[in-house]
Short mmCIF file of N, CA and C in Angstrom, two decimals:
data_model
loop_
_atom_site.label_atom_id
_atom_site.label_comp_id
_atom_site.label_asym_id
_atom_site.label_seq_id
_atom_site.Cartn_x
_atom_site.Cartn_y
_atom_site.Cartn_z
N UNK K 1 0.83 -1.16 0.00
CA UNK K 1 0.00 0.00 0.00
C UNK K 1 0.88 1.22 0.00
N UNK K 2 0.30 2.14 -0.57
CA UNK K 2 0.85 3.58 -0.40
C UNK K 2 1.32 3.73 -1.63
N UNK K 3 2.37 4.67 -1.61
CA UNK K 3 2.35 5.90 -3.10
C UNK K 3 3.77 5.76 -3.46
N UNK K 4 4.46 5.38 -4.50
CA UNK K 4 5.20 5.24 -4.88
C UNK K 4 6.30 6.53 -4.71
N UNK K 5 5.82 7.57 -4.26
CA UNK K 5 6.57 8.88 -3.65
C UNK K 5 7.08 8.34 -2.24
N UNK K 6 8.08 7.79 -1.94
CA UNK K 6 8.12 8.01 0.17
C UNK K 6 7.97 9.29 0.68
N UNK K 7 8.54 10.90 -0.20
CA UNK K 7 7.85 11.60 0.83
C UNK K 7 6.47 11.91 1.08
N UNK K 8 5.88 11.07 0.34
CA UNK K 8 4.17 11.52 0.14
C UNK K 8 3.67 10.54 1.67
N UNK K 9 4.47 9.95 2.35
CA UNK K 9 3.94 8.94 3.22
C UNK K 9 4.29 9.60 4.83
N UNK K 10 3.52 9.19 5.79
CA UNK K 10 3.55 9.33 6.95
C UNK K 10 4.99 8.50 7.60
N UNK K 11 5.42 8.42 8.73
CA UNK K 11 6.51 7.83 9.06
C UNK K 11 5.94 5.85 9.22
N UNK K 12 4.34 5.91 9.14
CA UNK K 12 4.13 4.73 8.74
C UNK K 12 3.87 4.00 7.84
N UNK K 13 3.83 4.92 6.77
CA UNK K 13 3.94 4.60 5.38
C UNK K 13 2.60 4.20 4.69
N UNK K 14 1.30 4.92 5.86
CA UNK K 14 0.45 5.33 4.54
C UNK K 14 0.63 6.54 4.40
N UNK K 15 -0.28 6.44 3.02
CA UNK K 15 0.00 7.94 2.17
C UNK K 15 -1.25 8.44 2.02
N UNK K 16 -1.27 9.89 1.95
CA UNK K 16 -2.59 10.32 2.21
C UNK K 16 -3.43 10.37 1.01
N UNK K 17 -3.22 9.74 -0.30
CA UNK K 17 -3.92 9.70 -1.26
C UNK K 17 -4.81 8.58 -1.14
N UNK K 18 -3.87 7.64 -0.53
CA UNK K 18 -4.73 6.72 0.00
C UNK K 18 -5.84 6.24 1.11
N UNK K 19 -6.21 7.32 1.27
CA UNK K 19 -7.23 7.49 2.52
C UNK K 19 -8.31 8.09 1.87
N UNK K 20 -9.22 7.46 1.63
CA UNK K 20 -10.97 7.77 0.96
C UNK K 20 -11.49 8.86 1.96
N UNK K 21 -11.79 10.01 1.89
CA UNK K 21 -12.52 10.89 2.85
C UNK K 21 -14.29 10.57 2.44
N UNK K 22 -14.95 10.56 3.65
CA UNK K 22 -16.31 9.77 3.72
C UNK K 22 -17.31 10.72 3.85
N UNK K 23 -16.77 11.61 5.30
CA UNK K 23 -17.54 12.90 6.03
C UNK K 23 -17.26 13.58 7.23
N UNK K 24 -17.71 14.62 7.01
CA UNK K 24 -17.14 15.65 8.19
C UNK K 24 -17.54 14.70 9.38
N UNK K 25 -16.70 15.11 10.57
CA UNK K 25 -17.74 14.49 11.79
C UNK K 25 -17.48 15.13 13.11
N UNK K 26 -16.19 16.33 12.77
CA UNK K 26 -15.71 17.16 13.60
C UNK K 26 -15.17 18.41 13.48
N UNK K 27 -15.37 20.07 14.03
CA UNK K 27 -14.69 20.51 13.29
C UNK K 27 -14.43 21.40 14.75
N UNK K 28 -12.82 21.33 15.02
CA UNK K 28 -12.14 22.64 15.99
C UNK K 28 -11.91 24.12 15.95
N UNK K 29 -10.71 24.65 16.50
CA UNK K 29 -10.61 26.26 16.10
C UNK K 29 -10.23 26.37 14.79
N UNK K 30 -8.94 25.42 14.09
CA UNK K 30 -8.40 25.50 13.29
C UNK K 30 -8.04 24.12 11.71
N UNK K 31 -9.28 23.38 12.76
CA UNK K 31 -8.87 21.91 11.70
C UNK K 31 -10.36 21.73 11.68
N UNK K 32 -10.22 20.35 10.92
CA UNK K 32 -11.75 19.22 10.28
C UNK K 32 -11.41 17.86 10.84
N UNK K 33 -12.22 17.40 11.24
CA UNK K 33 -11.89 15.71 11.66
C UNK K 33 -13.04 14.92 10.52
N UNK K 34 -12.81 14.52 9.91
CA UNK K 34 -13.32 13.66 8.83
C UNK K 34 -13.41 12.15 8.94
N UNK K 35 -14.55 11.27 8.86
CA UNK K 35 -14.96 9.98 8.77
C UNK K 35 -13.79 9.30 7.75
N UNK K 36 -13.24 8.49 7.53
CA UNK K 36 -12.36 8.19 6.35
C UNK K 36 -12.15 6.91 6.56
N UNK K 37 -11.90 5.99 5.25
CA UNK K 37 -11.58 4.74 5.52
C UNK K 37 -9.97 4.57 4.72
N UNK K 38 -9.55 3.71 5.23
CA UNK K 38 -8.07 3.24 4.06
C UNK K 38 -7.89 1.95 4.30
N UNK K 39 -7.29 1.17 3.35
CA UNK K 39 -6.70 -0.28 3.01
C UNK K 39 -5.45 -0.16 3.11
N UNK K 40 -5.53 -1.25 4.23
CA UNK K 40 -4.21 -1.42 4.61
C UNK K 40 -4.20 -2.87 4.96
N UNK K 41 -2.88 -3.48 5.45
CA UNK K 41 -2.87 -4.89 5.66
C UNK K 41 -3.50 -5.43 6.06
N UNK K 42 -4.33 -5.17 6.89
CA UNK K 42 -5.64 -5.49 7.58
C UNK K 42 -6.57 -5.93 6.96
N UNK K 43 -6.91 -5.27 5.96
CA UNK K 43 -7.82 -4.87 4.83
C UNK K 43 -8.57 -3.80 5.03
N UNK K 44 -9.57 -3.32 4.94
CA UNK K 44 -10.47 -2.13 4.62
C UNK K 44 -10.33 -1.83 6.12
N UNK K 45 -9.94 0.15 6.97
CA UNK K 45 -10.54 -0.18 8.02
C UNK K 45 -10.77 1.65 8.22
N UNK K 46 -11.58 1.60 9.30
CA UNK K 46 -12.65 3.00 9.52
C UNK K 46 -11.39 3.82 10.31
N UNK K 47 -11.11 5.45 9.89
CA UNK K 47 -9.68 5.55 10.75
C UNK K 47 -11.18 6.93 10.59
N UNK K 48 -10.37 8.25 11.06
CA UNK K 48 -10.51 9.65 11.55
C UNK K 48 -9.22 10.27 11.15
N UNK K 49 -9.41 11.80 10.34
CA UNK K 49 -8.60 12.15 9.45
C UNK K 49 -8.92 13.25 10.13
N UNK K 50 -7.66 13.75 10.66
CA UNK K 50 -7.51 15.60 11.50
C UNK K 50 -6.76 16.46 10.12
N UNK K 51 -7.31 17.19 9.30
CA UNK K 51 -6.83 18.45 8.72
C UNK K 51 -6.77 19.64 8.79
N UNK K 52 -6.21 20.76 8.72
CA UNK K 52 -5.90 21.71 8.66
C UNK K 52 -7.05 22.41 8.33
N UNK K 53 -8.18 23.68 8.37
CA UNK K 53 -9.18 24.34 7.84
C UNK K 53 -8.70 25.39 6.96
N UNK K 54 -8.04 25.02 5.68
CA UNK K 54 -7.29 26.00 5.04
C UNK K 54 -8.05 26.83 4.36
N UNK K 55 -9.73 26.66 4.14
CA UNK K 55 -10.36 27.72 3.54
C UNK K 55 -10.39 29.05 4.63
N UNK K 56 -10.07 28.77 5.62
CA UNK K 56 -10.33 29.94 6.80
C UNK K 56 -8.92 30.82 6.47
N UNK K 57 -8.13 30.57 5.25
CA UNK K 57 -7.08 31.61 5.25
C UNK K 57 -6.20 32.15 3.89
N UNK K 58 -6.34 33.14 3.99
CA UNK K 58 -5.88 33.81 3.05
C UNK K 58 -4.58 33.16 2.31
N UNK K 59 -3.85 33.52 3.48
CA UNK K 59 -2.49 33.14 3.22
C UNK K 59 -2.34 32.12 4.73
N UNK K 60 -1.08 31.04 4.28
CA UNK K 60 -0.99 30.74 5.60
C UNK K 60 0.32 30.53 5.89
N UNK K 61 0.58 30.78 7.50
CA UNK K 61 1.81 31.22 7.41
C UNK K 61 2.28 29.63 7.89
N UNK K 62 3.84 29.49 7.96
CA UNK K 62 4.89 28.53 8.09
C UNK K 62 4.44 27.57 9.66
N UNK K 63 4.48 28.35 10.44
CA UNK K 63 3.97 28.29 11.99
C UNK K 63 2.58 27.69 11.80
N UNK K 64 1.82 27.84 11.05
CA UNK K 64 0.26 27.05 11.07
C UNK K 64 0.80 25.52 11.29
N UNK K 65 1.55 25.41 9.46
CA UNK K 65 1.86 23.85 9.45
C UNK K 65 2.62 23.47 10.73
N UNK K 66 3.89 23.78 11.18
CA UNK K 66 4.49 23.69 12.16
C UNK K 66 3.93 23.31 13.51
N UNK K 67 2.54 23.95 13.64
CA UNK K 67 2.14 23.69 15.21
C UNK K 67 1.61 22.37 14.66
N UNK K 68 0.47 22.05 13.65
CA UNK K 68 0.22 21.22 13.44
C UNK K 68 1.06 19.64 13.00
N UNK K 69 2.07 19.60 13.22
CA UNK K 69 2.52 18.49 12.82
C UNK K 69 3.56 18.08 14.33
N UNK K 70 3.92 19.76 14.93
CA UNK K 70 4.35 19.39 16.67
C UNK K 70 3.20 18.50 17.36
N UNK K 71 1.44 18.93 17.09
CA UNK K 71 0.52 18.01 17.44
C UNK K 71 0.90 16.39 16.88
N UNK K 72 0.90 16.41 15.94
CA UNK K 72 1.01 14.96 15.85
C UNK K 72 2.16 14.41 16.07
N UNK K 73 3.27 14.99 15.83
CA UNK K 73 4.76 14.60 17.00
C UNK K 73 4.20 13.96 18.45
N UNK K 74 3.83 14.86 18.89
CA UNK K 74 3.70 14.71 20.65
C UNK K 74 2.71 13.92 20.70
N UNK K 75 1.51 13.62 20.26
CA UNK K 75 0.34 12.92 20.26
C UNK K 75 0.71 11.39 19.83
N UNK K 76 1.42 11.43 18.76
CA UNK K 76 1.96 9.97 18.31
C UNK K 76 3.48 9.50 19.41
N UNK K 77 3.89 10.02 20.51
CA UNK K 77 4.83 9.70 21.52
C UNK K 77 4.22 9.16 22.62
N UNK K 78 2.93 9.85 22.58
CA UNK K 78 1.75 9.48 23.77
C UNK K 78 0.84 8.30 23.87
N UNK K 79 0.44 7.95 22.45
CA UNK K 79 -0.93 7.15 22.45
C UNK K 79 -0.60 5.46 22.30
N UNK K 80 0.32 5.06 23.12
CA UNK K 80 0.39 3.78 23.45
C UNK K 80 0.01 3.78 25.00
N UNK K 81 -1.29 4.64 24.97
CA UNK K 81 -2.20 4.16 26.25
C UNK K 81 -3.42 3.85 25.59
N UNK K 82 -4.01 3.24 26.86
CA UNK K 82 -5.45 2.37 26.46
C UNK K 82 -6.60 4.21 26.92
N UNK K 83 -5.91 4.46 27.21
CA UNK K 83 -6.93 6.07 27.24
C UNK K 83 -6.53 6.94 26.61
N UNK K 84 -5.67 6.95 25.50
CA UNK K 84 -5.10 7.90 24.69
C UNK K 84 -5.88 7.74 22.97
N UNK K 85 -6.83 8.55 22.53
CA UNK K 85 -7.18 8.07 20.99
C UNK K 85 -5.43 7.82 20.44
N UNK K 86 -5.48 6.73 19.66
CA UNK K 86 -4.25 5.85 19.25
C UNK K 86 -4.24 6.81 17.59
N UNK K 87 -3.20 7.22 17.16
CA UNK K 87 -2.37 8.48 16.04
C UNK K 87 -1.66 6.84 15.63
N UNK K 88 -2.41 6.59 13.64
CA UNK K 88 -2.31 5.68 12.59
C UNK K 88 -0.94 6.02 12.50
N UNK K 89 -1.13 7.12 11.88
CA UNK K 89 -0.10 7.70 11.19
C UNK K 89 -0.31 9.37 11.05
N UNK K 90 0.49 9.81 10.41
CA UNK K 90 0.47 11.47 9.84
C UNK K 90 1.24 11.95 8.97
N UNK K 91 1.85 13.04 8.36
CA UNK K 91 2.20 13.44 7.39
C UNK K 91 2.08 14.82 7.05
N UNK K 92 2.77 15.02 5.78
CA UNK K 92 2.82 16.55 5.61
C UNK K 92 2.09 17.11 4.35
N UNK K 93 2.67 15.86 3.75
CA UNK K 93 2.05 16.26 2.20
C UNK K 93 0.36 15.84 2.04
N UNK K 94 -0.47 16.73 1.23
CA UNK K 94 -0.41 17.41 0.43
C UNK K 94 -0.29 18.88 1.48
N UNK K 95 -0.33 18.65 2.56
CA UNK K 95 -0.89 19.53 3.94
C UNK K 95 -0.50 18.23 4.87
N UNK K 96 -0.54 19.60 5.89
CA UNK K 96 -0.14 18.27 7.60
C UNK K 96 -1.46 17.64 7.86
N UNK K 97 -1.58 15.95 7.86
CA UNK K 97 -2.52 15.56 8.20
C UNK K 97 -2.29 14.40 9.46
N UNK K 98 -3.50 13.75 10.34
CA UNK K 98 -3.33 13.07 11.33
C UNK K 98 -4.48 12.06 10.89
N UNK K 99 -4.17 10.92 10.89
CA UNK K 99 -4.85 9.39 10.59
C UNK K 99 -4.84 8.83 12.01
N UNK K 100 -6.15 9.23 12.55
CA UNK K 100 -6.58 8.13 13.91
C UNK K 100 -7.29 7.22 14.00
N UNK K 101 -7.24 6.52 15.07
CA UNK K 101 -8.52 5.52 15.59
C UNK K 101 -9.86 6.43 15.54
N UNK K 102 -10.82 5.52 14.84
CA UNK K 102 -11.69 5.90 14.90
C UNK K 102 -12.88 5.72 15.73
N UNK K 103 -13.54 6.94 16.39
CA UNK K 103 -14.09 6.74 17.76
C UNK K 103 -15.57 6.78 17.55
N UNK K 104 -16.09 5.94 17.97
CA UNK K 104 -17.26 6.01 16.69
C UNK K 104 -18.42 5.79 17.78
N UNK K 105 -18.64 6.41 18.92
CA UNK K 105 -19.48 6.64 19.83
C UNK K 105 -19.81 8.12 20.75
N UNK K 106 -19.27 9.03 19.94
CA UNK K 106 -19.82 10.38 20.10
C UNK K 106 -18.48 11.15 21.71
N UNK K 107 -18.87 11.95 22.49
CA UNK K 107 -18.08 12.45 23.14
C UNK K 107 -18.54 12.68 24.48
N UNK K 108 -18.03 13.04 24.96
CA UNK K 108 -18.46 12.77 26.99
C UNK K 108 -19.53 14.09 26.99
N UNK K 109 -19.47 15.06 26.16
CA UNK K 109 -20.36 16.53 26.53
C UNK K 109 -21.74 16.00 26.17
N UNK K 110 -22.20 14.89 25.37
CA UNK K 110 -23.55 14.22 25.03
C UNK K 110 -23.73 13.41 25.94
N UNK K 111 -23.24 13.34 27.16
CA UNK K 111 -23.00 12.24 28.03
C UNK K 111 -22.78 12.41 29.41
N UNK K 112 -22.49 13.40 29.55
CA UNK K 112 -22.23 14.17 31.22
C UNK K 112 -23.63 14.53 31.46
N UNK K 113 -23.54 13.95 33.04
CA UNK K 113 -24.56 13.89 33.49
C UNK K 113 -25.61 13.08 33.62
N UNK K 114 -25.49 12.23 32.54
CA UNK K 114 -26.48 10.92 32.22
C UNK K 114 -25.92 9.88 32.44
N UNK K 115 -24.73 9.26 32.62
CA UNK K 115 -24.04 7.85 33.05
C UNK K 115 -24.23 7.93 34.63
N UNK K 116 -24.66 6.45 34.42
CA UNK K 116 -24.99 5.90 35.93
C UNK K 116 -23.76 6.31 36.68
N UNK K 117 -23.54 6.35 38.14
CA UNK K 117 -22.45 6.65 39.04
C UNK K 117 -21.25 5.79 38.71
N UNK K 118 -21.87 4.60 38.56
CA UNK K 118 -20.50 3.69 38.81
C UNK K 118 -19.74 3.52 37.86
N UNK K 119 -20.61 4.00 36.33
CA UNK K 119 -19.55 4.29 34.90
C UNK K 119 -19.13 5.59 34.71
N UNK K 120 -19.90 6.62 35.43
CA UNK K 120 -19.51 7.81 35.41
C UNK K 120 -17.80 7.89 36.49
N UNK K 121 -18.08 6.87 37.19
CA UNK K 121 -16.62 7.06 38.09
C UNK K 121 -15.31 6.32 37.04
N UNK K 122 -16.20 4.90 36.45
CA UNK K 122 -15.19 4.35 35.80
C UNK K 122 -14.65 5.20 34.37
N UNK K 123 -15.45 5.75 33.83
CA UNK K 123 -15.05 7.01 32.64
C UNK K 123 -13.92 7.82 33.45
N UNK K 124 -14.26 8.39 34.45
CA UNK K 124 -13.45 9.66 35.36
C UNK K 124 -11.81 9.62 35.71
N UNK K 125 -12.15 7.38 35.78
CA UNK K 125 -10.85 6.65 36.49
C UNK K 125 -9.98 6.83 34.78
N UNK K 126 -10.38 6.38 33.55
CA UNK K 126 -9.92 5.70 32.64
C UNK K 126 -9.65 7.27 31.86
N UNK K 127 -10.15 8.33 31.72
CA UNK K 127 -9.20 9.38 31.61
C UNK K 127 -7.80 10.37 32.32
N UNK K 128 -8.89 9.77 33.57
CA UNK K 128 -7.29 10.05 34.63
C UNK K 128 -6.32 9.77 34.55
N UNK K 129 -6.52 8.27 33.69
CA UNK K 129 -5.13 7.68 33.41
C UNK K 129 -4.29 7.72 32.20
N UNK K 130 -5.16 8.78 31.53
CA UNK K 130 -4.90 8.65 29.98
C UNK K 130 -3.76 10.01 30.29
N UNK K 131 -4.60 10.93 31.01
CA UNK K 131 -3.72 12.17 31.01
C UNK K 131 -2.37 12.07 32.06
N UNK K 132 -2.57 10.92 32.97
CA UNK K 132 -1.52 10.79 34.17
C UNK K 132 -0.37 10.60 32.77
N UNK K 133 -0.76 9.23 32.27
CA UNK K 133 -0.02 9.01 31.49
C UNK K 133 0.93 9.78 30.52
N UNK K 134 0.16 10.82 29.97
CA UNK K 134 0.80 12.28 29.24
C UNK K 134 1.90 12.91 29.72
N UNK K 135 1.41 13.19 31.33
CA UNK K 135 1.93 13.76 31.97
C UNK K 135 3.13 13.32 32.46
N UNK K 136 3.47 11.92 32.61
CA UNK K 136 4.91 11.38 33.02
C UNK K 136 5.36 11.05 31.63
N UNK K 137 5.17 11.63 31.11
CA UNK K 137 6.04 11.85 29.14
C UNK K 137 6.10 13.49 28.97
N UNK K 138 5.78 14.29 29.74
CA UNK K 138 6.19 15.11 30.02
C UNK K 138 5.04 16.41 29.32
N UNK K 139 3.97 15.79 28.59
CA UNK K 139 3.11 16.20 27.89
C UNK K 139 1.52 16.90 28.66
N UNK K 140 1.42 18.14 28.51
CA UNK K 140 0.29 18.56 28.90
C UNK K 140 -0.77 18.82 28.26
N UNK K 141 -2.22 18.46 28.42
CA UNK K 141 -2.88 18.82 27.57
C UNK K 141 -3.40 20.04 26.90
N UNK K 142 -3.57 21.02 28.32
CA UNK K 142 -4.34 21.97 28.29
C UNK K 142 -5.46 22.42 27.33
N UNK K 143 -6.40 21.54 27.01
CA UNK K 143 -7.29 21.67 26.19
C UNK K 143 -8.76 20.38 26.76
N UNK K 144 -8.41 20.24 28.08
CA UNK K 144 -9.11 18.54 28.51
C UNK K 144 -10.59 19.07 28.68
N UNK K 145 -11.54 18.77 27.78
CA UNK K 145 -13.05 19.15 28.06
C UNK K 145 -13.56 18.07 27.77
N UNK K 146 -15.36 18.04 27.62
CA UNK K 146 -15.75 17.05 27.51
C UNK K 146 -15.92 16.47 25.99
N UNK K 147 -16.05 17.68 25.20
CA UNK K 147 -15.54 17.41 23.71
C UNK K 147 -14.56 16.74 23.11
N UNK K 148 -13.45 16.72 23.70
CA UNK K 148 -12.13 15.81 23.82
C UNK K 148 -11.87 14.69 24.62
N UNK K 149 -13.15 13.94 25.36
CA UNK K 149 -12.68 12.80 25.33
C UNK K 149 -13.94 11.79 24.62
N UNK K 150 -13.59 11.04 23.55
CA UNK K 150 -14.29 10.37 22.68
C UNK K 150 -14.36 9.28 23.01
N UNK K 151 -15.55 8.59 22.55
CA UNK K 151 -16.04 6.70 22.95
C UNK K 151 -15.84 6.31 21.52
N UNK K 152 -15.42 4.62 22.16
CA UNK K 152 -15.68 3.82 21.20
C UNK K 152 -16.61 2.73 21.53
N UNK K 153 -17.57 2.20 20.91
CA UNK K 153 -18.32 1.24 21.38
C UNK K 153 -18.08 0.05 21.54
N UNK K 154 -18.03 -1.16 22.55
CA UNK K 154 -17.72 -1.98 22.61
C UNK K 154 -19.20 -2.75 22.88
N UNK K 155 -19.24 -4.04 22.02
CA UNK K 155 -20.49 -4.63 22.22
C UNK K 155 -20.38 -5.61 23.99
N UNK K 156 -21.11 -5.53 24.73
CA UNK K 156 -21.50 -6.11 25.75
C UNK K 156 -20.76 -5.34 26.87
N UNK K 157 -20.32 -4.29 26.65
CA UNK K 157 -19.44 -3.60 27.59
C UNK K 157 -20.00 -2.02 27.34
N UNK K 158 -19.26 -1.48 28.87
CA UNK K 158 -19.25 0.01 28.50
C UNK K 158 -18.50 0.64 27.51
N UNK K 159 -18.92 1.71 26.92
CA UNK K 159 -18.20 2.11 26.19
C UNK K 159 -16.68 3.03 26.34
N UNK K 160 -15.84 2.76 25.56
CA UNK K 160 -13.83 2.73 26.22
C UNK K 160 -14.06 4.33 25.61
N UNK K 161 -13.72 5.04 27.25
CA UNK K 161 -13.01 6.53 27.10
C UNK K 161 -11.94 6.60 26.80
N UNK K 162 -11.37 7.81 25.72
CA UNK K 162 -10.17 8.45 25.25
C UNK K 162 -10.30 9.75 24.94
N UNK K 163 -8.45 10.09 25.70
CA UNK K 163 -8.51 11.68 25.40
C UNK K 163 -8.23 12.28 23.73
N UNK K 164 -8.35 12.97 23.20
CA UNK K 164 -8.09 13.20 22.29
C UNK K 164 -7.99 14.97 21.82
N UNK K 165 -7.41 15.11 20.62
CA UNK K 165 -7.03 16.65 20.40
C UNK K 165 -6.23 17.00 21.49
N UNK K 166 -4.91 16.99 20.79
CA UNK K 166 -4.39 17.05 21.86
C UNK K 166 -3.44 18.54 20.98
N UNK K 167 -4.09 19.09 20.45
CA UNK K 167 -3.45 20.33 19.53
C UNK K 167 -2.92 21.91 20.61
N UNK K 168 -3.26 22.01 21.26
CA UNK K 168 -2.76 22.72 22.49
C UNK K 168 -1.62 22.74 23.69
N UNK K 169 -1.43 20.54 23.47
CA UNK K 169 -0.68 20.24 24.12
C UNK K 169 0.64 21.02 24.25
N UNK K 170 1.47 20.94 25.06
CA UNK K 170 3.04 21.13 25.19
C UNK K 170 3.81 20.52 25.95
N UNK K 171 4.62 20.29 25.17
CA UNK K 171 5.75 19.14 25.93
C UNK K 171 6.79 20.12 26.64
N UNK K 172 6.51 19.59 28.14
CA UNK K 172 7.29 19.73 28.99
C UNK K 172 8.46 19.90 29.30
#
C-alpha cells in the first residue's frame, strides 16, 4: 500500500492519497476531523482524518503547518495508552494531516450527566489515566473538556473513554 513517492507517506507509510474521505464528523478552532476509511494490511478499516481548515485563510503562514505536525509529533509519543485516541499515522504532504482511531461513539459533553455513578466514576478513572499518562512523558494537555474525550463502542461492555485533540498540548 501507499504511493510510490516516500515523501508523500507518513513515518508509517500510509500515504494520504490513500485514505478515501467519507464525512465531516468534527470541526475545531483550526482543523476538520473527517470519517475516512483506508486499506491497509488489515484490509479495509474506519480511521478519523484531523486536517488543517485551510479555507479559513488567506495566506498561511509557516507556523500554522508547524504547530500542526508538533501536534502529531507529541500525540503519536503518547498514544500507546489504552486512554489515549491511538495516532495511525500522519504526514505533511499534500498539507499536515493526522490518521486516527476511529471513535465512533460520540463524546463525553452528550454524556455528562447521564451515566450511571459507577460508569460515570469508571469514565473519570480511565481518563485520569490517559492524562496521568501524558503527563509522566512530560506532555500537557491543556485543552481537557468534555468534547475531547471520545467513545468507542464496545459490544456487551461500556463504552472505552479516550482523550483526544491534543493540539494545544506542550511538551514539557
Amino acid at each position: 500500500m501507499g504511493s510510490s513517492d516516500p515523501s508523500n507517506t507518513g513515518p508509517r507509510g500510509y500515504a494520504f492519497e490513500d485514505i478515501e474521505v467519507l464525512d465531516r464528523i468534527g470541526a475545531g478552532g483550526t482543523a476538520d476531523v473527517y470519517r475516512a476509511r483506508i486499506d491497509g494490511v488489515e484490509g479495509d478499516r474506519r480511521i478519523a482524518l484531523k486536517t488543517p481548515r485551510l479555507s479559513d485563510y488567506e495566506t498561511v503562514e509557516a507556523s500554522f503547518f508547524d504547530d500542526f505536525v508538533e501536534e502529531a509529533s507529541i500525540w503519536n509519543r503518547i498514544d500507546d495508552h489504552e486512554g489515549i485516541v491511538d495516532v495511525l499515522d500522519w504526514g505533511t504532504e499534500p498539507y499536515p494531516w493526522i490518521a486516527m482511531e476511529y471513535m465512533d461513539a460520540g463524546d463525553l459533553s452528550g454524556r455528562a450527566g447521564d451515566l450511571p455513578l459507577e460508569q460515570a466514576l469508571w469514565t473519570a478513572e480511565a481518563i485520569t489515566k490517559g492524562v496521568r499518562h501524558a503527563h509522566r512523558r512530560g506532555v500537557a494537555h491543556l485543552d481537557l473538556k468534555p468534547a475531547n474525550v471520545l467513545f468507542r463502542s464496545v459490544e456487551g461492555a461500556w463504552d472505552v473513554p479516550k482523550v483526544a485533540d491534543w493540539g494545544l498540548s506542550k511538551h514539557l
